mmCIF file of C-alpha atoms in Angstrom:
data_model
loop_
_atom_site.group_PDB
_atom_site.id
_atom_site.type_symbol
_atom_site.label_atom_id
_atom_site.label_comp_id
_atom_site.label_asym_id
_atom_site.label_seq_id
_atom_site.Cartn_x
_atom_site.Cartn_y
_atom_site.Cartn_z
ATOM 1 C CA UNK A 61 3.990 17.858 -21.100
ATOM 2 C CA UNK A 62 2.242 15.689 -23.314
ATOM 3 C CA UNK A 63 -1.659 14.373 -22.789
ATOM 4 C CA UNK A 64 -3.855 12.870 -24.807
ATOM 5 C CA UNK A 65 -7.978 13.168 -23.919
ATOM 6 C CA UNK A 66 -10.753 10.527 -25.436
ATOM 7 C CA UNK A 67 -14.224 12.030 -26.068
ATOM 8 C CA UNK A 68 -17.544 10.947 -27.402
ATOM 9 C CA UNK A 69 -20.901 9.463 -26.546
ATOM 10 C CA UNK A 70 -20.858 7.059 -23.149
ATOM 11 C CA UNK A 71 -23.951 5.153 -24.906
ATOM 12 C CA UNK A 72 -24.739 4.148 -28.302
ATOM 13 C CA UNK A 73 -27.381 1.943 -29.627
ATOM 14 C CA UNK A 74 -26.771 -1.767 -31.796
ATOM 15 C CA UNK A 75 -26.019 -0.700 -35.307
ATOM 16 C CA UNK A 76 -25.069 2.744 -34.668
ATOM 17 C CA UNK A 77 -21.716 4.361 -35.458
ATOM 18 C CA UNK A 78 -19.035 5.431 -32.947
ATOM 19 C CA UNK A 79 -17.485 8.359 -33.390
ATOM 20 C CA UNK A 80 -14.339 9.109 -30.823
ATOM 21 C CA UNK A 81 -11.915 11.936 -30.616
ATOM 22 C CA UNK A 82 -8.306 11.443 -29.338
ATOM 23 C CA UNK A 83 -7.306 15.464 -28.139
ATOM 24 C CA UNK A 84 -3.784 15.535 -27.601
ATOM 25 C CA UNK A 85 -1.134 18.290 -26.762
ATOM 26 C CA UNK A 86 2.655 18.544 -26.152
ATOM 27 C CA UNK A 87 3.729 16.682 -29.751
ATOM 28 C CA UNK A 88 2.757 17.320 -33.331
ATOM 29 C CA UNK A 89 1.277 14.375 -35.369
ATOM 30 C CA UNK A 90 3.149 15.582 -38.221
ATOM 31 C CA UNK A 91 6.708 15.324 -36.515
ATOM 32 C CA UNK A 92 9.028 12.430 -38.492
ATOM 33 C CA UNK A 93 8.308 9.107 -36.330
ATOM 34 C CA UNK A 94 4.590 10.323 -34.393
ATOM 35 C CA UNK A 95 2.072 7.906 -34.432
ATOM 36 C CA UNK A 96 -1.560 7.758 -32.311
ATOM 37 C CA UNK A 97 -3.641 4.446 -31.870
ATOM 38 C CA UNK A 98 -6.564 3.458 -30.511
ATOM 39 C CA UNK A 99 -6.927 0.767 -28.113
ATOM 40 C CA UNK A 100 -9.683 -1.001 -26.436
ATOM 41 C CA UNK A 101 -10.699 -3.008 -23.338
ATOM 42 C CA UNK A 102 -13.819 -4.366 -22.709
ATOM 43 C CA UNK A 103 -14.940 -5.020 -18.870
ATOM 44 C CA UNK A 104 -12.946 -7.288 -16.818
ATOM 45 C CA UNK A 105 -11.086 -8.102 -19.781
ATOM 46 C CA UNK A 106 -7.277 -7.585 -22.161
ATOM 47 C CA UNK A 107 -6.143 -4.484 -23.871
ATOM 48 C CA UNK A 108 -6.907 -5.061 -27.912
ATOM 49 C CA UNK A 109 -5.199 -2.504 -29.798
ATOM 50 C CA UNK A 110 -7.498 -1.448 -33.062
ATOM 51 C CA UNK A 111 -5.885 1.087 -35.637
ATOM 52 C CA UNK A 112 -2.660 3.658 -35.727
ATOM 53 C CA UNK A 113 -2.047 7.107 -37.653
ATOM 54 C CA UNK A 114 1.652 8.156 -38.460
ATOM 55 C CA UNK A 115 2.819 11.737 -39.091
ATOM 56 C CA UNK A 116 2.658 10.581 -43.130
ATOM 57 C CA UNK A 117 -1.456 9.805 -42.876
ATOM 58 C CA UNK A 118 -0.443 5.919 -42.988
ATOM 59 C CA UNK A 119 -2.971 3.706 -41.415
ATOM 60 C CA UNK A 120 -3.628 0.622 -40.317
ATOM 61 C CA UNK A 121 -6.249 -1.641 -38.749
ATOM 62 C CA UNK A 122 -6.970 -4.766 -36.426
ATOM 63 C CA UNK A 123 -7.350 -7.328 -39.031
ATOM 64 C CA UNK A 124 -10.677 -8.588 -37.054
ATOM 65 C CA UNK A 125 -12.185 -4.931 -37.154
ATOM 66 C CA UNK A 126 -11.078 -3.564 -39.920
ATOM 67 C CA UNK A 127 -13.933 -3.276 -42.100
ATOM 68 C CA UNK A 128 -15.635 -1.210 -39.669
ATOM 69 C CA UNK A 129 -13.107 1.183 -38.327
ATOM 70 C CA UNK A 130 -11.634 4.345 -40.178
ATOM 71 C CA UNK A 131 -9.174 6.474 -38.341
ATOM 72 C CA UNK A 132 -8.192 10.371 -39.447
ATOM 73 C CA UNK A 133 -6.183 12.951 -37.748
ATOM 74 C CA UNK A 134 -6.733 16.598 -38.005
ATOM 75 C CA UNK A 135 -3.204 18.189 -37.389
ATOM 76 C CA UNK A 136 -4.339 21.631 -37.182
ATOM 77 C CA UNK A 137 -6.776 20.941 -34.561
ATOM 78 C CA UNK A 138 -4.189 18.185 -32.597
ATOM 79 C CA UNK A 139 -6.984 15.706 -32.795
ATOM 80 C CA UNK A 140 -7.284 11.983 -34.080
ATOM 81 C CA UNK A 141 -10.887 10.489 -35.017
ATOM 82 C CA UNK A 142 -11.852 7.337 -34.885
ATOM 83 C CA UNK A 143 -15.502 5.822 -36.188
ATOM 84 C CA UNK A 144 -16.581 2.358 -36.043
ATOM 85 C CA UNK A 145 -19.493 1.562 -37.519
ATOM 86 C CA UNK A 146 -22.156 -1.562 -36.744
ATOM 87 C CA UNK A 147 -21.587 -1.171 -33.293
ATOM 88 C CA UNK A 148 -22.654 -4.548 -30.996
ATOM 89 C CA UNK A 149 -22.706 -5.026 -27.468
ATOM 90 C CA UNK A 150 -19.716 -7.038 -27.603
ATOM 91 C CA UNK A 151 -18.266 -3.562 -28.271
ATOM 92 C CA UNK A 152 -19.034 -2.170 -24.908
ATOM 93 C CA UNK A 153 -15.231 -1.464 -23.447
ATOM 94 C CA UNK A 154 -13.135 1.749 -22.276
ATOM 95 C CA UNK A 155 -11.336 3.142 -25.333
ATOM 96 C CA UNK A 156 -8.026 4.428 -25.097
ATOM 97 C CA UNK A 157 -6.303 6.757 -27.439
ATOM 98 C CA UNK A 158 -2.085 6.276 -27.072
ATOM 99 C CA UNK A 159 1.025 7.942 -28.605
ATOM 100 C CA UNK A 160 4.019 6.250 -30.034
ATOM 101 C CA UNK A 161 7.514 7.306 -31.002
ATOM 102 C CA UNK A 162 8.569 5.340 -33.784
ATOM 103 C CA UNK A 163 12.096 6.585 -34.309
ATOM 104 C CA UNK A 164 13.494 8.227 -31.573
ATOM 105 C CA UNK A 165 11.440 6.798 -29.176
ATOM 106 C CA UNK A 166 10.406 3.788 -27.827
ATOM 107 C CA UNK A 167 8.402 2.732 -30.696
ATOM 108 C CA UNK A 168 5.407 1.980 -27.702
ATOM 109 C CA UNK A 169 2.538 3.429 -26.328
ATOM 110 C CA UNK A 170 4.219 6.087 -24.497
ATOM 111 C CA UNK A 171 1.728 7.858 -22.863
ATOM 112 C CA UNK A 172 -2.374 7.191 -22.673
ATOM 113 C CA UNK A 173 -5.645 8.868 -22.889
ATOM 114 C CA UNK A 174 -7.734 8.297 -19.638
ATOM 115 C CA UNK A 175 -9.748 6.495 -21.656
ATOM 116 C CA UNK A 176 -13.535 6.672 -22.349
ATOM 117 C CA UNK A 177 -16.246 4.001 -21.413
ATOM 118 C CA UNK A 178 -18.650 3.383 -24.430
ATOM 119 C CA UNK A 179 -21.881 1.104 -23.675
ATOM 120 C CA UNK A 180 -23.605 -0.488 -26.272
ATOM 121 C CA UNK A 181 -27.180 -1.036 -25.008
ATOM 122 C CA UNK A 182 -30.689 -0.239 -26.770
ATOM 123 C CA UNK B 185 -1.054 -11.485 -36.926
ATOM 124 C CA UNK B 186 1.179 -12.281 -34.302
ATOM 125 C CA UNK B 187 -0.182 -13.899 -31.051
ATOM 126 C CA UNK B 188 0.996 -13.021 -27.615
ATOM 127 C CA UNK B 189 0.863 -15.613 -24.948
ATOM 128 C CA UNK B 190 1.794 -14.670 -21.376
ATOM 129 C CA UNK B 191 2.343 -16.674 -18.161
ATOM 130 C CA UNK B 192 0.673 -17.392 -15.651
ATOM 131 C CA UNK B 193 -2.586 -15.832 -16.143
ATOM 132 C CA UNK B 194 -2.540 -14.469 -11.800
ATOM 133 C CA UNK B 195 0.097 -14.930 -9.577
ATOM 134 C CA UNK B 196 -0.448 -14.137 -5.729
ATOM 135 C CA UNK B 197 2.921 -13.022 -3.971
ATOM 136 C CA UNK B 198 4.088 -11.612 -0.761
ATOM 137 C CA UNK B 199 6.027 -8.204 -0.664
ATOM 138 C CA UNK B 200 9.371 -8.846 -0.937
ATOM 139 C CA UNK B 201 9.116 -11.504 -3.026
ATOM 140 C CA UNK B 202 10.966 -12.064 -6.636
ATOM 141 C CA UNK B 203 8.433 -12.303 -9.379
ATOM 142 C CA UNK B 204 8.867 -13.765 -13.055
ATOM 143 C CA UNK B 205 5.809 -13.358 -15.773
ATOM 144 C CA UNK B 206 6.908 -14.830 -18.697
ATOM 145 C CA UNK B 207 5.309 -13.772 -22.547
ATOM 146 C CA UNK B 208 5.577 -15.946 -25.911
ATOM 147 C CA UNK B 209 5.397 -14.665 -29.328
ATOM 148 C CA UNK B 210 4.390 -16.783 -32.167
ATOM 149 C CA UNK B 211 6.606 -15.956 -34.146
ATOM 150 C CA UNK B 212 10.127 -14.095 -33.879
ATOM 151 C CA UNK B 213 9.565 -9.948 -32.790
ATOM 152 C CA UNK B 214 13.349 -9.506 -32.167
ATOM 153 C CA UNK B 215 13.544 -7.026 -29.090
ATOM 154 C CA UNK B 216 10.316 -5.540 -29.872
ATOM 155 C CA UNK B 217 8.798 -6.244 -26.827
ATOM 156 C CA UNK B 218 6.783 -4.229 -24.453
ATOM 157 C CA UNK B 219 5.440 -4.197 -20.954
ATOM 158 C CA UNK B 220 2.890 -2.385 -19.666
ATOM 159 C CA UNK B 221 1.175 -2.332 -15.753
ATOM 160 C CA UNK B 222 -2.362 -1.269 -15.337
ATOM 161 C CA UNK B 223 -4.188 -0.543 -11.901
ATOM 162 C CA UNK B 224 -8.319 -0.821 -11.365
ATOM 163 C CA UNK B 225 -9.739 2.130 -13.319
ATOM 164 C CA UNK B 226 -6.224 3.413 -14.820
ATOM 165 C CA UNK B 227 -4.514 3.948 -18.169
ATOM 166 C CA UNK B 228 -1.798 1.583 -18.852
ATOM 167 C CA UNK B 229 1.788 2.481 -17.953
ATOM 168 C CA UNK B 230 4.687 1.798 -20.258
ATOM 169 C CA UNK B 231 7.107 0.014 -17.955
ATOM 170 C CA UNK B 232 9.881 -1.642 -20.283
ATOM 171 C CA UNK B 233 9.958 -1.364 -23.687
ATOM 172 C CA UNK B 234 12.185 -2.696 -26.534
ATOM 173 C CA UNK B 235 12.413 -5.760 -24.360
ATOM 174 C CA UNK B 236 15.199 -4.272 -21.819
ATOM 175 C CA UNK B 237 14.975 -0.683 -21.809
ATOM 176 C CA UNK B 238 13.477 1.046 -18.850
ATOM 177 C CA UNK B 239 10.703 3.568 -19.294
ATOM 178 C CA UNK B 240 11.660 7.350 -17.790
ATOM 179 C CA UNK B 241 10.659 7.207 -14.275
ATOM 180 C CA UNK B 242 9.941 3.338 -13.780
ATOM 181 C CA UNK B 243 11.774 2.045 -10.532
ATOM 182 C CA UNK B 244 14.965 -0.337 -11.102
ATOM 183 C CA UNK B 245 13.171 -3.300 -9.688
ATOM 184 C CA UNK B 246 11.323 -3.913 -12.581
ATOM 185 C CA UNK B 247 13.808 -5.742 -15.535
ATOM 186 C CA UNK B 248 12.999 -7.192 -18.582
ATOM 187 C CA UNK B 249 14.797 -9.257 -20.909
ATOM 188 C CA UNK B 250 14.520 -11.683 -23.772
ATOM 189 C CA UNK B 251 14.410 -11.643 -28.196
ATOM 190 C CA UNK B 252 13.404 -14.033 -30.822
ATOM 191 C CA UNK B 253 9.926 -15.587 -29.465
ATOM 192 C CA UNK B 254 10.904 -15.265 -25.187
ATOM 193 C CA UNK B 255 10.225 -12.774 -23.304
ATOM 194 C CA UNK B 256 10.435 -12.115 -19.077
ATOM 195 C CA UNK B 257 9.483 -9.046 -16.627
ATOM 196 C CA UNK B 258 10.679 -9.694 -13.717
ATOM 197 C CA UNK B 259 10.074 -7.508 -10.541
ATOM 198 C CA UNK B 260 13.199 -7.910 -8.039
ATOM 199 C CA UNK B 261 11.372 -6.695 -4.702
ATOM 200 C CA UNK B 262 7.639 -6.429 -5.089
ATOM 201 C CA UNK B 263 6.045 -3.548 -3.527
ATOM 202 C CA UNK B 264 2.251 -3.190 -2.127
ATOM 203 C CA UNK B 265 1.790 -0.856 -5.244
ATOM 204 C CA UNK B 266 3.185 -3.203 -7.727
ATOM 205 C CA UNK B 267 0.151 -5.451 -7.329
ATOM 206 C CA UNK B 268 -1.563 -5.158 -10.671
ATOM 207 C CA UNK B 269 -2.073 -6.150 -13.882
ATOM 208 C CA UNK B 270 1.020 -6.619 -16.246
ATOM 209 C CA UNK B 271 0.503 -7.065 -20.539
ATOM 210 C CA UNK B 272 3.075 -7.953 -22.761
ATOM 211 C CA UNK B 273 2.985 -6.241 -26.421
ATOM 212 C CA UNK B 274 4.614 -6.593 -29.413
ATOM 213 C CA UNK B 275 5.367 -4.068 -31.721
ATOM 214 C CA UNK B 276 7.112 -6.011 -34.344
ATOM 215 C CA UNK B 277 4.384 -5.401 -36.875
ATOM 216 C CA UNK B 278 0.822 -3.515 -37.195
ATOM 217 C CA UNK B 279 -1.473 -5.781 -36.051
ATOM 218 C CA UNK B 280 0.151 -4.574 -32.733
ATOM 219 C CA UNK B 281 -0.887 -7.709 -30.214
ATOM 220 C CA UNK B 282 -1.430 -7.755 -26.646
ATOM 221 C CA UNK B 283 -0.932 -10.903 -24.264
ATOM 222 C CA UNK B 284 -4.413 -11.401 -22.373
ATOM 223 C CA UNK B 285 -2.566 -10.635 -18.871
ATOM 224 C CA UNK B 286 -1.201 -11.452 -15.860
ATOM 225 C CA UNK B 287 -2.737 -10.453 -12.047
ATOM 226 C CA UNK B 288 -0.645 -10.010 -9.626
ATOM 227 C CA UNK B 289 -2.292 -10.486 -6.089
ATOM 228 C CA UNK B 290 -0.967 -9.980 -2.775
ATOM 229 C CA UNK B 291 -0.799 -13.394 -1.069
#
């Protein structure tokens, strides 16, 4: 069975940095084709997908955010990190962490974290 | 990056009823196309993906179809737990885009 679980703070302060951890089981990040992202949703509002891992360490980023995200996986500990720095109130949303198959999958978000709600407030 | 726009934004329906949400790409994504429902306070769901292909364990009423820039879901026979929310995403290229929804409300 394969799950995925978001953790980190549920309130940050303007200017701080996020840190989140994606803890997943039931697939191995460094199987040909595994990917993890990190997607977003803020109140009331769309999904807004912000960076992906592969099984080779490629990475890539929301073009809007993506001089303030970084994104790392740990394959040893099943875990994928993501920090985003500068944080805003706009930022307040529920972040999601989500596997994809690339290959022999469906090359889409398969199966979802339950997703963690992150305030920004002071 | 690639801009999804779906149609209409909420959409009240009766159970029963046939129901067509329509998504456009800016540019062509081939078949790389993906649907997703989401309920009040849930994860997403992967319903279609690759434009046509049914997701493990999604009921038959839900179809999609479409390639190049047009994209439909279409639910056959809605059911009271098929009123949600419904995105659209394309996973053509990173920069993996979302259309900004569709409600679906029990009329």
């Amino acid at each position: 069975q394969v799950t995925l679980r978001e953790s980190g703070p549920a309130l940050v302060k303007p200017t701080q940095t996020l840190t989140l951890t994606c803890t997943f089981s039931g697939f191995s990040l460094s199987t040909s084709g595994m990917c993890v992202s990190w997607v977003r949703q803020p109140p009331g509002k769309a999904l807004e997908w912000l960076a992906l891992i592969d099984w080779d360490d490629d990475k890539y980023y929301s073009t809007s955010l993506k001089t303030r995200l970084t994104i790392s996986k740990d394959t040893s500990k099943n875990q994928v990190v993501l920090t985003m720095t500068n944080m805003d109130p706009v930022d307040t949303a529920t972040y999601y962490c989500a596997r994809t198959e690339r290959y022999s999958g469906t090359n889409a978000f398969d199966i979802w974290g339950q997703g963690t709600m992150v305030t920004v407030s002071s | 990056d690639i801009q999804m726009t779906q149609s209409p934004s909420s959409l009240s329906a009766s159970v029963g009823d046939r129901v067509t949400i329509t998504c456009r790409a800016s540019q062509s994504i081939s078949s790389y196309l993906n649907w997703y429902q989401q309920k009040p306070g849930k994860a997403p769901k992967l319903l279609i993906y690759a434009a046509s292909s049914l997701q493990s364990g999604v009921p038959s009423r839900f179809s999609g179809s479409g390639s190049g820039t047009d994209f439909t879901l279409t639910i056959s026979s809605l059911q009271p737990e098929d009123f949600a929310t419904y995105y659209c995403q394309q996973s053509y290229s990173t920069g993996w885009t979302f259309g900004q929804g569709t409600k679906l409300e029990i009329k």
